[in-house]
Amino acid sequence: MIEAFLPLLQASDSARVVNVSSLLGLLKNVPNEWAKEILSDVENLSEERIDEVLREFLKDMKEGMLETKGWPKHLSAYKLSKAAFNAYTRVLAKRYKKICFNSVCPGYVKTDMTCNTGQLTAAEGAQSVVRLALLPNDKLNSGLFFHQQQVSSF
């Protein structure tokens, strides 16, 4: 979807993309050292490298080798998809300097996905997303991960 909107975003002098992610996608939740090394290497990170990690994960999953190969034991696909999404945010931020790309975890929100066990209402969770979308141009940094309203490491 981002690729489809790029021509419109590039025409703007204040374009922003705020990717809603999760703390579960942080690299500390990816025990596979090879994958962690690739996804944390911002200088050499590319879509191809992200796809390489995801292909290896899928291969290991199909072969029943997730635990043996050092992938997350619980919520494996979710964690890897969010880690890849965060990495893709950094790739885009590096490639398109005129557009501000960031990822944000809004917190543990009461939604159908959390079986309404979250601590925040949907409106409270949306605050961090909307804040990033509306920051003035002089307050923007691109390629970052936010937990709620604070910058966090990937």
PDB file of N, CA and C in Angstrom, residues 40-79:
ATOM      1  N   SER A  40      19.213  -5.597  12.093  1.00  0.00           N
ATOM      2  CA  SER A  40      19.762  -4.464  12.855  1.00  0.00           C
ATOM      3  C   SER A  40      20.835  -3.698  12.082  1.00  0.00           C
ATOM      4  N   ASP A  41      21.271  -4.221  10.949  1.00  0.00           N
ATOM      5  CA  ASP A  41      22.325  -3.592  10.149  1.00  0.00           C
ATOM      6  C   ASP A  41      21.712  -2.540   9.223  1.00  0.00           C
ATOM      7  N   VAL A  42      21.453  -1.359   9.761  1.00  0.00           N
ATOM      8  CA  VAL A  42      20.729  -0.309   9.033  1.00  0.00           C
ATOM      9  C   VAL A  42      21.441   0.078   7.740  1.00  0.00           C
ATOM     10  N   GLU A  43      22.758   0.134   7.757  1.00  0.00           N
ATOM     11  CA  GLU A  43      23.510   0.547   6.563  1.00  0.00           C
ATOM     12  C   GLU A  43      23.294  -0.397   5.384  1.00  0.00           C
ATOM     13  N   ASN A  44      23.193  -1.688   5.639  1.00  0.00           N
ATOM     14  CA  ASN A  44      23.057  -2.675   4.566  1.00  0.00           C
ATOM     15  C   ASN A  44      21.653  -3.252   4.452  1.00  0.00           C
ATOM     16  N   LEU A  45      20.734  -2.721   5.223  1.00  0.00           N
ATOM     17  CA  LEU A  45      19.361  -3.221   5.217  1.00  0.00           C
ATOM     18  C   LEU A  45      18.681  -2.874   3.896  1.00  0.00           C
ATOM     19  N   SER A  46      17.962  -3.853   3.344  1.00  0.00           N
ATOM     20  CA  SER A  46      17.227  -3.657   2.094  1.00  0.00           C
ATOM     21  C   SER A  46      16.000  -4.557   2.116  1.00  0.00           C
ATOM     22  N   GLU A  47      15.097  -4.309   1.177  1.00  0.00           N
ATOM     23  CA  GLU A  47      13.921  -5.174   1.077  1.00  0.00           C
ATOM     24  C   GLU A  47      14.345  -6.616   0.827  1.00  0.00           C
ATOM     25  N   GLU A  48      15.382  -6.787   0.000  1.00  0.00           N
ATOM     26  CA  GLU A  48      15.860  -8.129  -0.321  1.00  0.00           C
ATOM     27  C   GLU A  48      16.377  -8.850   0.926  1.00  0.00           C
ATOM     28  N   ARG A  49      17.089  -8.136   1.776  1.00  0.00           N
ATOM     29  CA  ARG A  49      17.615  -8.746   3.006  1.00  0.00           C
ATOM     30  C   ARG A  49      16.481  -9.111   3.962  1.00  0.00           C
ATOM     31  N   ILE A  50      15.470  -8.235   4.053  1.00  0.00           N
ATOM     32  CA  ILE A  50      14.304  -8.537   4.890  1.00  0.00           C
ATOM     33  C   ILE A  50      13.598  -9.774   4.356  1.00  0.00           C
ATOM     34  N   ASP A  51      13.400  -9.821   3.036  1.00  0.00           N
ATOM     35  CA  ASP A  51      12.757 -10.988   2.420  1.00  0.00           C
ATOM     36  C   ASP A  51      13.562 -12.263   2.660  1.00  0.00           C
ATOM     37  N   GLU A  52      14.885 -12.149   2.643  1.00  0.00           N
ATOM     38  CA  GLU A  52      15.757 -13.300   2.905  1.00  0.00           C
ATOM     39  C   GLU A  52      15.491 -13.866   4.306  1.00  0.00           C
ATOM     40  N   VAL A  53      15.377 -12.989   5.280  1.00  0.00           N
ATOM     41  CA  VAL A  53      15.084 -13.419   6.653  1.00  0.00           C
ATOM     42  C   VAL A  53      13.720 -14.095   6.710  1.00  0.00           C
ATOM     43  N   LEU A  54      12.724 -13.490   6.082  1.00  0.00           N
ATOM     44  CA  LEU A  54      11.374 -14.058   6.122  1.00  0.00           C
ATOM     45  C   LEU A  54      11.294 -15.390   5.392  1.00  0.00           C
ATOM     46  N   ARG A  55      12.015 -15.529   4.272  1.00  0.00           N
ATOM     47  CA  ARG A  55      12.036 -16.820   3.561  1.00  0.00           C
ATOM     48  C   ARG A  55      12.652 -17.914   4.435  1.00  0.00           C
ATOM     49  N   GLU A  56      13.737 -17.573   5.128  1.00  0.00           N
ATOM     50  CA  GLU A  56      14.390 -18.550   6.010  1.00  0.00           C
ATOM     51  C   GLU A  56      13.464 -18.943   7.159  1.00  0.00           C
ATOM     52  N   PHE A  57      12.777 -17.954   7.723  1.00  0.00           N
ATOM     53  CA  PHE A  57      11.819 -18.228   8.791  1.00  0.00           C
ATOM     54  C   PHE A  57      10.721 -19.169   8.293  1.00  0.00           C
ATOM     55  N   LEU A  58      10.151 -18.878   7.129  1.00  0.00           N
ATOM     56  CA  LEU A  58       9.079 -19.726   6.580  1.00  0.00           C
ATOM     57  C   LEU A  58       9.578 -21.137   6.294  1.00  0.00           C
ATOM     58  N   LYS A  59      10.795 -21.253   5.760  1.00  0.00           N
ATOM     59  CA  LYS A  59      11.376 -22.573   5.497  1.00  0.00           C
ATOM     60  C   LYS A  59      11.506 -23.358   6.802  1.00  0.00           C
ATOM     61  N   ASP A  60      12.054 -22.707   7.820  1.00  0.00           N
ATOM     62  CA  ASP A  60      12.235 -23.376   9.105  1.00  0.00           C
ATOM     63  C   ASP A  60      10.896 -23.723   9.748  1.00  0.00           C
ATOM     64  N   MET A  61       9.900 -22.870   9.562  1.00  0.00           N
ATOM     65  CA  MET A  61       8.576 -23.156  10.115  1.00  0.00           C
ATOM     66  C   MET A  61       7.967 -24.382   9.428  1.00  0.00           C
ATOM     67  N   LYS A  62       8.058 -24.434   8.103  1.00  0.00           N
ATOM     68  CA  LYS A  62       7.511 -25.577   7.358  1.00  0.00           C
ATOM     69  C   LYS A  62       8.201 -26.875   7.742  1.00  0.00           C
ATOM     70  N   GLU A  63       9.485 -26.786   8.079  1.00  0.00           N
ATOM     71  CA  GLU A  63      10.258 -27.971   8.454  1.00  0.00           C
ATOM     72  C   GLU A  63      10.154 -28.291   9.943  1.00  0.00           C
ATOM     73  N   GLY A  64       9.375 -27.492  10.684  1.00  0.00           N
ATOM     74  CA  GLY A  64       9.226 -27.720  12.116  1.00  0.00           C
ATOM     75  C   GLY A  64      10.496 -27.460  12.908  1.00  0.00           C
ATOM     76  N   MET A  65      11.302 -26.525  12.429  1.00  0.00           N
ATOM     77  CA  MET A  65      12.615 -26.274  13.026  1.00  0.00           C
ATOM     78  C   MET A  65      12.720 -24.911  13.719  1.00  0.00           C
ATOM     79  N   LEU A  66      11.602 -24.288  14.047  1.00  0.00           N
ATOM     80  CA  LEU A  66      11.656 -22.940  14.622  1.00  0.00           C
ATOM     81  C   LEU A  66      12.507 -22.876  15.883  1.00  0.00           C
ATOM     82  N   GLU A  67      12.216 -23.743  16.828  1.00  0.00           N
ATOM     83  CA  GLU A  67      12.940 -23.702  18.100  1.00  0.00           C
ATOM     84  C   GLU A  67      14.408 -24.077  17.906  1.00  0.00           C
ATOM     85  N   THR A  68      14.659 -25.100  17.110  1.00  0.00           N
ATOM     86  CA  THR A  68      16.025 -25.550  16.855  1.00  0.00           C
ATOM     87  C   THR A  68      16.868 -24.458  16.207  1.00  0.00           C
ATOM     88  N   LYS A  69      16.254 -23.690  15.308  1.00  0.00           N
ATOM     89  CA  LYS A  69      16.980 -22.648  14.581  1.00  0.00           C
ATOM     90  C   LYS A  69      16.977 -21.302  15.302  1.00  0.00           C
ATOM     91  N   GLY A  70      16.415 -21.254  16.497  1.00  0.00           N
ATOM     92  CA  GLY A  70      16.494 -20.042  17.305  1.00  0.00           C
ATOM     93  C   GLY A  70      15.476 -18.970  16.988  1.00  0.00           C
ATOM     94  N   TRP A  71      14.339 -19.356  16.458  1.00  0.00           N
ATOM     95  CA  TRP A  71      13.267 -18.389  16.224  1.00  0.00           C
ATOM     96  C   TRP A  71      12.422 -18.281  17.491  1.00  0.00           C
ATOM     97  N   PRO A  72      11.605 -17.238  17.605  1.00  0.00           N
ATOM     98  CA  PRO A  72      10.762 -17.111  18.803  1.00  0.00           C
ATOM     99  C   PRO A  72       9.873 -18.340  18.990  1.00  0.00           C
ATOM    100  N   LYS A  73       9.681 -18.735  20.236  1.00  0.00           N
ATOM    101  CA  LYS A  73       8.871 -19.920  20.539  1.00  0.00           C
ATOM    102  C   LYS A  73       7.383 -19.611  20.495  1.00  0.00           C
ATOM    103  N   HIS A  74       7.000 -18.437  20.940  1.00  0.00           N
ATOM    104  CA  HIS A  74       5.586 -18.075  21.024  1.00  0.00           C
ATOM    105  C   HIS A  74       5.313 -16.881  20.116  1.00  0.00           C
ATOM    106  N   LEU A  75       4.181 -16.912  19.455  1.00  0.00           N
ATOM    107  CA  LEU A  75       3.776 -15.832  18.544  1.00  0.00           C
ATOM    108  C   LEU A  75       4.859 -15.558  17.504  1.00  0.00           C
ATOM    109  N   SER A  76       5.487 -16.621  17.017  1.00  0.00           N
ATOM    110  CA  SER A  76       6.634 -16.491  16.110  1.00  0.00           C
ATOM    111  C   SER A  76       6.333 -15.656  14.875  1.00  0.00           C
ATOM    112  N   ALA A  77       5.265 -16.003  14.163  1.00  0.00           N
ATOM    113  CA  ALA A  77       4.952 -15.294  12.918  1.00  0.00           C
ATOM    114  C   ALA A  77       4.633 -13.829  13.192  1.00  0.00           C
ATOM    115  N   TYR A  78       3.911 -13.565  14.262  1.00  0.00           N
ATOM    116  CA  TYR A  78       3.562 -12.184  14.602  1.00  0.00           C
ATOM    117  C   TYR A  78       4.823 -11.377  14.912  1.00  0.00           C
ATOM    118  N   LYS A  79       5.700 -11.937  15.736  1.00  0.00           N
ATOM    119  CA  LYS A  79       6.925 -11.225  16.105  1.00  0.00           C
ATOM    120  C   LYS A  79       7.800 -10.948  14.887  1.00  0.00           C
TER     121      LYS A  79
END
